[in-house]
Amino acid sequence: MKKIMVCIKRVVDYNVRVRVKPDESGVMLEGVKMSVNPFDEIALEEALRIKERGTNAEVVAVSIGVADTQQQLRTALAMGADRAILVQTDHPVEPLTAAQTLLAVAKKESPDLILLGKQAIDDDANQTAQMLAALWDRPQATYVSKLAVDGAKATATREVDAGLETIEIDLPAVVSVDLRLNEPRYVKLPDIMKAKKKPLDVIGLDSLGVAASTWLKPVKTVAPPQRQKGIMVKDVTELVDVLKNKGLL
Amino acid sequence: MAKILIIGEHDGKTLNPSTHKCVTCAKGIPDAAISVLLLGADTAVVAAQAAAIQGVTEVVRVDRPENAHPLAATFAPQVAAVASGYTHLFGPSTSFGKDLTPRVAALLGVPQVSDLMAVEGAHRFRRPIYAGNAIVTVDADPARLLVATVRVASFEAAPIGGSATIVSRSLDLALPTHTRYVGAHSGSTDRPDLQTAKRVVSGGRALASAENFKILFALADKIGAAVGASRAAVDAGYAPNELQVGQTGKIIAPEVYMAFGISGAIQHLTGIKDARTIVAVNKDPEAPIFEVADLGLVADLFQVVPEMTRLLGG
Ligand SMILES: Cc1cc2nc3c(=O)[nH]c(=O)nc-3n(C[C@H](O)[C@H](O)[C@H](O)COP(=O)(O)OP(=O)(O)OC[C@H]3O[C@@H](n4cnc5c(N)ncnc54)[C@H](O)[C@@H]3O)c2cc1C
Ligand SMILES: Nc1ncnc2c1ncn2[C@@H]1O[C@H](COP(=O)(O)O)[C@@H](O)[C@H]1O
């Protein structure tokens, strides 16, 4: 294991309560706190652990996004990534474009392993890892909650609807991580200082020969229908009675 | 005319209800011919089940030994080969479909729309974003094959009563061997399936141990309910991962969802928005779950659950 590529997406922080714009053109992003997609922190943590387990692999954080995405890549460097690449674009990046771009980076970097989040918490698409694996013509292990790398192979435990599934994949491979894979480390102040000196390359999306296509046109964005607040019951007997009367028990 | 191919999900014996739900979604597209594609080692039994879904006109079987386990890497090239000639390719938004369809889309060089929750036209759909905090209407390019996953909680299962033709296809494709199935493990037993159950009893961090969590299983057994859990309960090891409900767990739409000791974080509520009736039992009258609950009770679950179980006994 010589090199691990970790994909980092800049997203609205998961604690922010997202609101739609009154004109239905999208969600309000002005002044909203942005962070590393929580699943991508887990992906990075896993890469760092593989490195620290003695492989000493180089960990490269890659993001596609606006200039300010440098902030999230600095966070990744502070966590422990060795260097970072920002593929800069002002266009929204859909999963297929992200996968095509990540493929272009992967062809230059030739990593043994590419780690991504299972989904980005803004578009909730859950596509990029699978698309990247297809375009790269390599194995994919999605929703991984346990990963063991052994030479040219890896064994991955996946969280699936029926429980857990284990698969074996040849490297290089693409892995998308689930929440229970690990608990990401906290960044300490000295690490933030050190991260400022680590290399962060910025390249243009077009320099990779990828066009930022908008494949899907958003027509309008609205708030979901709100559920009405219901009634409060005073005790278990009343609860059971109401449920029975409604024909629910 | 739309020609829709649905990737059927099955275990060789039973067709997963997610397939029936995809059919209902497909029926929302005007003037559509609906086919179901089944990949497996031997799909004879499930093909008969798929052929009986009302609205399906054709079932396509691709049987080969490598298809014994649904690995995206081996399934995707086969699905891509069959999909040409169709206008739409739908898969369920289950772990099976979510793993497979984007790989197919990328092989075909087309984008994917994830989690269709409503059909507004042959190429216009609604889908949730930001953990369901917003719903976006998207237009896809009518000139390309449209690949999508169907949010199964948003659609009823299509009824039985049809009689589609069944055709077998043999595809002359070399399949990759770089991905190998090793095994599977399930932490829960023969209780009703969380994704299709009419009643769900669910527990959160407040249960405090796997041992305590059993009181929910006892209640669930009394009323024939499936058991669910919050992420906090799964992370802490009180319940197995396949019981997690929410943005990153299962999205469900039971007739009644009973949440015990669950605070109601947005990521959890995303998973139960379509439940007909939500019941919440929580010690804290300020818990956000009460904002969405149809029936709320401020009480200690360790008193409520055993008492409910007793009241419902016999
Ligand atoms: C990216 C991301 C994805 C996530 N995905 C999911 C997901 O899919 N599903 C999910 O559930 N969460 C998810 N979460 C986590 C979510 O934000 C919450 O942390 C989680 O849902 C909290 O679980 P809880 O309600 O069990 O625990 P808590 O929030 O700790 O709530 C426990 C509740 O129990 C009550 N209580 C305590 N004792 C008792 C008692 N004796 N009787 C009655 N009530 C009692 C308390 O008042 C409290 O309201 C996600 C988070 C992130 C960042
Ligand atoms: N613009 C991007 N830059 C870097 N990584 C991305 C980007 N978009 C998606 N990814 C990666 O792909 C994962 C899944 O995203 P999605 O398919 O959009 O749900 C994310 O968790 C990231 O790891």
XYZ file of C-alpha atoms and ligand atoms in Angstrom:
639
model
C 0.000 0.000 0.000
C 1.843 3.067 -1.258
C -0.839 5.647 -1.754
C -4.393 6.244 -0.591
C -6.635 8.873 -2.155
C -9.433 10.268 0.008
C -12.283 12.275 -1.518
C -13.436 15.230 0.508
C -16.608 17.169 -0.269
C -17.395 20.579 1.174
C -20.994 20.535 2.416
C -23.310 22.470 4.713
C -22.449 21.452 8.275
C -24.716 18.684 9.512
C -25.867 20.785 12.485
C -27.293 23.501 10.250
C -31.023 23.396 9.743
C -31.253 23.941 6.014
C -34.024 26.222 4.734
C -35.326 26.677 1.234
C -35.323 30.080 -0.450
C -38.711 31.814 -0.660
C -38.444 31.937 -4.476
C -37.961 28.127 -4.547
C -34.688 28.443 -6.468
C -32.686 26.392 -3.997
C -31.629 26.331 -0.357
C -30.162 29.257 1.565
C -26.397 28.929 1.670
C -25.349 32.517 2.467
C -23.434 32.721 5.736
C -24.073 29.058 6.494
C -21.331 27.026 8.180
C -19.565 24.677 5.750
C -17.676 21.546 6.772
C -16.119 18.346 5.521
C -18.877 15.856 4.680
C -19.080 13.703 7.863
C -18.630 10.445 5.936
C -15.485 11.836 4.307
C -13.954 12.475 7.745
C -14.488 8.789 8.424
C -12.883 7.924 5.082
C -9.870 10.065 5.940
C -9.608 8.593 9.431
C -9.526 5.109 7.904
C -6.765 6.116 5.486
C -4.727 7.515 8.373
C -5.172 4.335 10.368
C -4.013 2.205 7.433
C -0.984 4.467 7.156
C -0.273 4.338 10.880
C -0.644 0.572 10.989
C 2.761 0.430 9.367
C 2.069 0.696 5.648
C 3.234 4.307 5.755
C 1.100 4.991 2.703
C 0.929 8.533 1.427
C -2.530 9.988 2.045
C -3.761 12.429 -0.602
C -6.979 14.393 -0.011
C -8.835 15.438 -3.160
C -11.787 17.758 -3.543
C -13.688 19.308 -6.400
C -15.316 22.600 -5.577
C -15.155 26.361 -5.149
C -11.980 28.187 -4.068
C -13.114 28.207 -0.420
C -12.924 24.405 -0.382
C -9.287 24.995 0.566
C -10.639 25.396 4.117
C -11.932 21.839 4.187
C -8.731 20.534 2.607
C -6.735 22.342 5.307
C -8.866 20.514 7.856
C -7.988 17.260 6.112
C -4.299 18.159 6.195
C -4.594 19.016 9.884
C -6.178 15.646 10.539
C -3.129 14.042 8.962
C -3.364 13.916 5.158
C 0.080 14.392 3.582
C -1.025 16.630 0.754
C -4.161 17.889 -0.930
C -5.458 18.648 -4.395
C -8.292 21.052 -5.106
C -9.887 20.759 -8.510
C -11.434 24.188 -8.605
C -14.736 25.040 -10.259
C -17.577 27.438 -9.553
C -20.161 25.094 -11.036
C -22.188 22.710 -8.915
C -20.593 19.273 -9.240
C -22.932 16.342 -9.814
C -21.845 12.787 -8.976
C -21.069 11.771 -12.572
C -18.890 14.843 -13.054
C -17.271 14.231 -9.671
C -16.541 10.632 -10.659
C -15.087 11.647 -14.024
C -12.892 14.225 -12.310
C -11.754 11.846 -9.590
C -10.927 9.310 -12.287
C -8.699 11.865 -14.019
C -6.910 12.514 -10.708
C -6.646 8.783 -10.002
C -5.008 8.197 -13.380
C -2.321 10.733 -12.486
C -1.846 9.571 -8.912
C -2.294 5.789 -9.299
C -3.486 5.149 -5.741
C -3.868 1.606 -4.380
C -7.064 2.569 -2.644
C -9.620 5.351 -3.047
C -11.812 6.083 -0.045
C -15.038 8.101 -0.297
C -18.037 8.756 1.870
C -21.100 6.624 1.210
C -23.102 9.767 0.575
C -22.769 13.514 0.616
C -25.236 14.975 3.114
C -26.214 17.811 0.786
C -27.398 15.979 -2.358
C -27.785 12.610 -0.565
C -26.984 11.068 -3.959
C -24.993 8.026 -2.877
C -23.468 7.575 -6.342
C -19.947 8.893 -6.716
C -17.978 5.918 -5.369
C -19.890 3.415 -7.500
C -19.530 5.593 -10.603
C -15.821 6.104 -10.022
C -15.301 2.352 -9.593
C -17.151 1.704 -12.861
C -15.195 4.304 -14.832
C -11.904 3.078 -13.349
C -12.967 -0.516 -14.047
C -12.007 -1.559 -10.519
C -13.805 -3.274 -7.600
C -16.133 -1.349 -5.326
C -17.024 -1.985 -1.708
C -19.784 0.342 -0.566
C -21.210 1.066 2.939
C -18.137 -0.405 4.586
C -18.063 -0.730 8.372
C -14.872 -2.796 8.583
C -11.878 -2.869 6.277
C -8.803 -5.120 6.412
C -6.070 -4.524 3.850
C -3.742 -7.423 3.207
C -1.163 -7.018 0.452
C -2.883 -6.791 -2.914
C -6.303 -7.619 -1.460
C -8.756 -6.179 1.029
C -11.640 -7.694 2.942
C -14.577 -5.383 3.476
C -17.620 -5.774 5.696
C -20.591 -3.924 4.253
C -23.730 -2.697 6.013
C -26.611 -3.970 3.893
C -30.372 -4.134 4.469
C -30.224 -7.713 5.708
C -27.312 -7.148 8.079
C -23.639 -7.448 7.230
C -22.007 -8.782 4.080
C -18.335 -9.556 3.604
C -16.591 -9.331 0.248
C -13.009 -9.662 -0.896
C -11.648 -7.201 -3.422
C -8.423 -6.938 -5.379
C -6.538 -3.671 -5.144
C -6.607 -1.033 -6.453
C -10.205 -0.555 -5.412
C -12.816 2.007 -4.460
C -14.321 1.890 -0.968
C -17.229 3.967 0.333
C -17.444 4.200 4.101
C -20.347 3.999 6.519
C -20.723 5.658 9.901
C -19.599 2.807 12.093
C -16.227 2.231 10.422
C -14.394 4.407 12.934
C -14.562 7.539 15.046
C -12.602 10.378 13.405
C -9.882 11.980 15.522
C -10.042 15.551 16.797
C -7.734 18.056 15.242
C -5.290 19.644 17.699
C -3.996 23.185 17.440
C -0.371 22.266 16.585
C -1.724 20.129 13.734
C -3.545 23.137 12.317
C -0.287 25.086 12.356
C 1.589 22.209 10.716
C -1.113 21.825 8.087
C -0.455 25.336 6.826
C 2.920 24.167 5.523
C 1.662 21.027 3.800
C 1.256 21.147 0.001
C -2.171 22.033 -1.404
C -2.265 22.125 -5.205
C -5.056 23.970 -6.953
C -5.877 22.994 -10.523
C -8.721 23.934 -12.843
C -11.406 21.422 -13.738
C -10.835 22.057 -17.463
C -7.118 21.288 -17.093
C -8.221 17.692 -16.458
C -10.305 17.699 -19.607
C -13.575 17.408 -17.707
C -16.530 19.675 -18.390
C -18.773 20.591 -15.451
C -22.009 19.366 -16.973
C -25.349 20.003 -15.398
C -27.030 16.742 -16.217
C -30.073 17.307 -14.061
C -31.841 20.638 -14.108
C -33.402 21.675 -10.812
C -36.837 23.143 -11.524
C -37.791 24.168 -8.021
C -36.910 23.446 -4.421
C -39.577 23.445 -1.734
C -39.844 22.640 1.950
C -41.210 19.193 2.767
C -44.802 18.969 3.960
C -44.826 19.505 7.711
C -46.418 16.982 10.026
C -48.966 18.432 12.395
C -48.236 18.275 16.095
C -50.603 15.677 17.492
C -52.135 15.098 20.893
C -50.552 14.247 24.233
C -51.972 11.403 26.261
C -51.703 11.183 30.049
C -50.793 7.543 30.585
C -50.260 4.121 29.048
C -53.910 3.069 29.341
C -55.037 6.089 27.361
C -52.280 5.510 24.793
C -53.337 1.914 24.237
C -57.026 2.941 24.060
C -56.398 5.603 21.430
C -54.289 3.211 19.361
C -56.975 0.537 19.581
C -59.715 3.000 18.642
C -57.735 4.051 15.590
C -57.479 0.392 14.640
C -53.713 0.465 14.950
C -53.347 -2.285 17.545
C -43.644 5.562 -25.569
C -41.607 4.862 -22.457
C -39.888 1.488 -22.093
C -38.999 0.978 -18.460
C -36.647 -1.702 -17.154
C -36.789 -2.398 -13.432
C -33.931 -4.240 -11.735
C -35.712 -6.819 -9.581
C -34.343 -7.655 -6.137
C -34.595 -11.190 -4.789
C -32.813 -13.907 -2.831
C -33.477 -16.691 -5.318
C -36.670 -17.715 -3.503
C -38.670 -14.566 -2.957
C -38.979 -11.391 -4.934
C -38.312 -8.432 -2.630
C -41.367 -6.104 -2.228
C -39.126 -3.248 -3.352
C -39.650 -4.584 -6.875
C -43.442 -4.221 -6.591
C -42.930 -0.664 -5.376
C -40.720 0.185 -8.332
C -43.504 -1.052 -10.595
C -45.954 1.379 -8.963
C -43.484 4.205 -9.506
C -43.031 3.178 -13.159
C -46.802 3.125 -13.657
C -46.748 6.856 -12.860
C -45.069 7.442 -16.207
C -47.670 7.794 -18.943
C -47.818 5.216 -21.706
C -45.103 2.956 -20.319
C -44.240 -0.662 -21.046
C -42.727 -2.153 -17.912
C -40.138 -4.946 -17.828
C -38.451 -6.540 -14.835
C -34.869 -7.785 -15.087
C -33.758 -10.627 -12.836
C -30.166 -11.731 -12.431
C -29.364 -14.842 -10.449
C -28.036 -18.367 -10.493
C -31.557 -19.676 -11.059
C -34.362 -17.135 -11.289
C -37.200 -19.471 -12.318
C -39.141 -19.122 -9.077
C -38.759 -15.371 -8.726
C -39.440 -14.808 -12.423
C -42.865 -16.363 -11.942
C -43.479 -14.002 -9.033
C -42.400 -10.983 -11.082
C -44.558 -12.044 -14.015
C -47.573 -11.963 -11.704
C -47.203 -8.290 -10.788
C -49.969 -6.235 -12.375
C -48.563 -3.805 -14.908
C -45.481 -5.829 -15.839
C -45.471 -6.937 -19.468
C -42.139 -8.734 -19.670
C -39.698 -10.448 -17.320
C -36.112 -10.824 -18.501
C -34.045 -13.571 -16.872
C -30.270 -13.684 -16.930
C -29.188 -16.873 -15.188
C -25.558 -17.773 -14.707
C -23.525 -19.220 -11.836
C -21.597 -15.983 -11.264
C -24.920 -14.298 -10.431
C -25.466 -16.336 -7.265
C -24.626 -13.276 -5.157
C -25.555 -9.756 -6.164
C -22.162 -8.117 -6.596
C -22.386 -4.726 -8.304
C -19.149 -5.340 -10.180
C -20.512 -8.457 -11.901
C -24.151 -7.367 -12.197
C -23.504 -3.883 -13.635
C -22.118 -4.870 -17.057
C -24.994 -7.313 -17.538
C -27.622 -4.744 -16.587
C -25.942 -2.193 -18.862
C -26.060 -4.687 -21.745
C -29.777 -5.369 -21.276
C -30.679 -1.708 -20.669
C -29.943 -0.484 -24.175
C -33.242 -0.135 -25.996
C -35.053 1.080 -22.879
C -35.846 4.689 -22.045
C -35.763 4.271 -18.242
C -33.832 2.017 -15.871
C -35.147 1.859 -12.300
C -33.654 0.156 -9.260
C -34.940 0.189 -5.682
C -33.344 2.528 -3.130
C -32.369 -0.474 -1.012
C -28.749 -1.326 -0.259
C -28.855 -3.649 -3.296
C -30.155 -0.991 -5.694
C -28.081 1.872 -4.332
C -24.910 -0.175 -4.740
C -25.695 -1.312 -8.281
C -27.504 1.395 -10.272
C -24.820 4.129 -10.161
C -22.301 1.593 -11.456
C -24.623 0.832 -14.362
C -25.244 4.531 -15.042
C -21.522 5.261 -15.192
C -20.916 2.335 -17.566
C -23.578 3.839 -19.814
C -22.168 7.352 -19.380
C -25.418 8.761 -18.033
C -26.268 10.482 -14.740
C -28.597 9.020 -12.127
C -31.513 10.486 -10.200
C -31.494 9.029 -6.681
C -34.531 8.398 -4.486
C -37.485 9.282 -6.732
C -40.346 10.110 -4.402
C -42.835 11.359 -6.988
C -43.204 11.214 -10.745
C -44.316 14.442 -12.433
C -43.610 13.430 -16.002
C -41.537 11.003 -18.021
C -38.410 13.019 -17.209
C -39.503 15.159 -14.269
C -39.265 13.844 -10.724
C -39.235 14.956 -7.120
C -36.520 13.813 -4.729
C -35.421 14.706 -1.201
C -32.115 16.478 -0.465
C -30.444 17.662 2.759
C -31.827 14.757 4.782
C -35.320 15.541 3.552
C -35.175 19.201 4.647
C -35.869 20.166 1.061
C -37.580 18.540 -1.880
C -36.236 19.305 -5.321
C -38.003 18.842 -8.642
C -35.499 17.861 -11.334
C -35.671 17.609 -15.095
C -33.580 14.942 -16.744
C -32.475 14.961 -20.372
C -35.179 13.168 -22.433
C -32.587 12.274 -25.078
C -30.729 9.915 -22.723
C -31.546 6.740 -20.909
C -32.773 7.776 -17.488
C -31.280 5.826 -14.593
C -32.941 6.265 -11.207
C -33.452 4.663 -7.840
C -36.965 4.594 -6.439
C -37.494 5.602 -2.814
C -39.449 2.531 -1.797
C -41.151 4.179 1.207
C -42.910 6.587 -1.170
C -44.824 3.967 -3.147
C -47.333 1.222 -2.408
C -46.560 -2.255 -3.690
C -48.212 -3.010 -7.063
C -50.794 -5.783 -6.713
C -50.546 -9.322 -8.030
C -52.771 -10.564 -10.863
C -50.783 -9.974 -14.034
C -49.252 -12.494 -16.408
C -46.186 -11.156 -18.150
C -44.119 -13.084 -20.677
C -40.853 -14.477 -19.364
C -37.788 -14.462 -21.600
C -34.300 -15.768 -20.885
C -31.274 -13.899 -22.143
C -27.744 -15.209 -22.312
C -25.216 -12.432 -22.465
C -21.895 -13.016 -24.087
C -19.928 -11.013 -21.546
C -16.742 -11.764 -19.653
C -17.401 -10.833 -16.034
C -14.753 -9.441 -13.682
C -13.385 -11.707 -10.940
C -11.788 -8.938 -8.894
C -14.705 -8.848 -6.464
C -15.656 -11.968 -4.516
C -18.505 -12.735 -2.150
C -17.319 -14.151 1.177
C -20.364 -14.365 3.439
C -23.289 -12.692 5.149
C -24.379 -12.220 8.706
C -27.682 -11.082 10.117
C -28.067 -9.885 13.690
C -31.838 -9.967 13.788
C -33.997 -13.008 13.451
C -37.268 -13.990 11.840
C -39.191 -10.919 12.992
C -41.216 -8.942 10.431
C -39.072 -7.030 7.982
C -38.521 -3.424 9.004
C -39.056 -2.064 5.494
C -42.416 -3.679 4.913
C -43.878 -4.064 8.431
C -47.162 -2.302 9.222
C -46.057 -1.685 12.805
C -42.634 -0.720 14.067
C -41.423 -0.465 17.659
C -38.212 1.532 17.845
C -35.719 2.411 20.555
C -33.000 4.964 21.126
C -30.026 5.665 23.319
C -32.284 5.721 26.372
C -32.507 1.920 26.304
C -28.944 2.015 27.676
C -28.014 -1.628 26.944
C -28.584 -4.526 24.583
C -30.160 -6.361 27.500
C -32.707 -3.574 28.087
C -33.411 -3.403 24.359
C -35.059 -6.814 24.663
C -38.124 -5.232 26.299
C -38.856 -3.739 22.867
C -38.597 -7.139 21.219
C -41.124 -8.477 23.734
C -43.571 -5.671 22.933
C -42.966 -6.050 19.199
C -43.664 -9.780 19.365
C -46.974 -9.096 21.131
C -48.222 -6.884 18.308
C -46.451 -8.460 15.335
C -44.225 -5.457 14.860
C -40.759 -5.057 13.405
C -38.088 -3.485 15.592
C -36.143 -0.361 14.684
C -33.454 1.707 16.367
C -31.824 5.115 16.294
C -28.249 5.469 15.183
C -27.207 6.161 18.759
C -28.651 2.802 19.831
C -26.919 0.966 16.981
C -23.590 2.734 17.495
C -23.682 1.779 21.157
C -24.261 -1.845 20.228
C -27.779 -2.136 21.705
C -29.232 -3.173 18.337
C -27.776 -4.573 15.085
C -27.043 -2.198 12.200
C -29.848 -3.419 9.961
C -32.369 -1.977 12.427
C -31.185 1.614 12.016
C -33.881 4.005 10.853
C -33.054 7.365 9.311
C -31.127 9.293 6.696
C -28.362 6.719 6.639
C -30.418 3.779 7.784
C -33.766 2.644 6.496
C -36.499 4.965 5.252
C -39.776 3.373 6.278
C -43.487 4.040 6.021
C -45.348 1.818 8.490
C -48.915 2.426 9.603
C -47.698 3.022 13.109
C -44.198 3.900 14.339
C -43.574 3.884 18.083
C -40.435 5.682 19.230
C -39.238 4.952 22.750
C -36.449 7.123 24.146
C -35.592 8.669 20.790
C -35.019 12.428 20.820
C -36.066 13.070 17.198
C -32.923 14.315 15.474
C -33.558 15.429 11.894
C -31.519 12.506 10.554
C -33.813 10.117 12.398
C -37.046 11.877 11.407
C -36.049 11.640 7.744
C -36.562 7.926 8.036
C -40.126 8.082 9.395
C -41.696 11.064 7.610
C -44.041 8.806 5.700
C -45.241 6.811 8.707
C -49.032 7.086 8.966
C -49.045 7.510 12.761
C -46.051 8.364 14.942
C -46.179 7.576 18.649
C -43.481 9.029 20.913
C -42.668 8.124 24.481
C -39.982 10.286 26.019
C -39.108 11.548 29.509
C -38.363 14.989 28.204
C -41.463 17.066 27.299
C -39.214 19.275 25.131
C -37.924 16.404 22.981
C -38.200 17.371 19.271
C -39.892 14.074 18.450
C -43.087 15.481 20.035
C -43.218 18.125 17.277
C -43.983 15.423 14.731
C -45.709 12.787 16.877
C -49.425 12.158 16.400
C -49.567 10.709 19.889
C -47.170 11.687 22.628
C -46.612 10.489 26.155
C -44.163 12.085 28.565
C -43.067 9.157 30.696
C -40.291 6.746 31.536
C -40.101 4.078 28.848
C -38.988 1.506 31.402
C -42.457 1.797 32.937
C -44.390 2.306 29.711
C -43.028 -0.587 27.650
C -43.659 -3.401 30.170
C -47.084 -1.980 30.978
C -48.059 -1.786 27.298
C -46.832 -5.323 26.802
C -48.959 -6.446 29.742
C -52.067 -4.514 28.594
C -51.783 -6.024 25.147
C -51.247 -9.522 26.452
C -53.918 -12.140 25.866
C -24.312 12.203 8.867
C -25.218 11.734 9.962
C -26.144 10.749 9.681
C -26.997 10.277 10.689
N -27.907 9.307 10.368
C -28.767 8.892 11.326
C -29.767 7.896 11.048
O -29.856 7.350 9.938
N -30.611 7.533 12.038
C -30.548 8.082 13.302
O -31.350 7.694 14.162
N -29.610 9.008 13.590
C -28.723 9.412 12.651
N -27.775 10.335 12.985
C -27.610 10.706 14.418
C -28.598 11.734 14.928
O -28.096 13.030 14.677
C -28.804 11.576 16.453
O -27.543 11.678 17.094
C -29.436 10.257 16.868
O -30.602 10.017 16.101
C -29.795 10.306 18.345
O -30.315 9.056 18.766
P -31.299 8.982 20.037
O -32.509 9.786 19.782
O -31.468 7.541 20.331
O -30.399 9.560 21.211
P -30.531 10.915 22.022
O -30.567 12.081 21.112
O -29.491 10.868 23.066
O -31.959 10.838 22.681
C -32.303 9.984 23.726
C -33.695 10.400 24.198
O -34.162 9.503 25.173
C -34.881 10.218 26.180
N -34.852 9.394 27.400
C -33.809 9.126 28.213
N -34.175 8.256 29.178
C -35.478 7.945 28.960
C -36.397 7.088 29.610
N -36.053 6.341 30.650
N -37.657 7.030 29.144
C -38.035 7.785 28.042
N -37.184 8.605 27.407
C -35.926 8.674 27.842
C -34.152 11.528 26.276
O -35.029 12.532 26.795
C -33.744 11.792 24.828
O -34.744 12.555 24.156
C -26.918 10.820 11.999
C -25.987 11.814 12.267
C -25.131 12.274 11.270
C -24.140 13.330 11.584
N -17.190 17.512 -5.299
C -16.625 16.468 -4.669
N -15.331 16.528 -4.278
C -14.741 15.492 -3.648
N -15.385 14.357 -3.328
C -16.675 14.251 -3.687
C -17.366 15.278 -4.370
N -18.628 14.874 -4.587
C -18.734 13.639 -4.033
N -17.556 13.266 -3.490
C -17.267 12.009 -2.767
O -18.291 11.077 -3.047
C -19.005 10.730 -1.853
C -20.447 10.452 -2.170
O -21.074 11.596 -2.683
P -22.516 11.559 -3.388
O -22.429 10.530 -4.453
O -22.713 12.952 -3.928
O -23.514 11.223 -2.322
C -18.722 11.874 -0.893
O -18.837 11.450 0.456
C -17.290 12.245 -1.266
O -16.358 11.357 -0.658
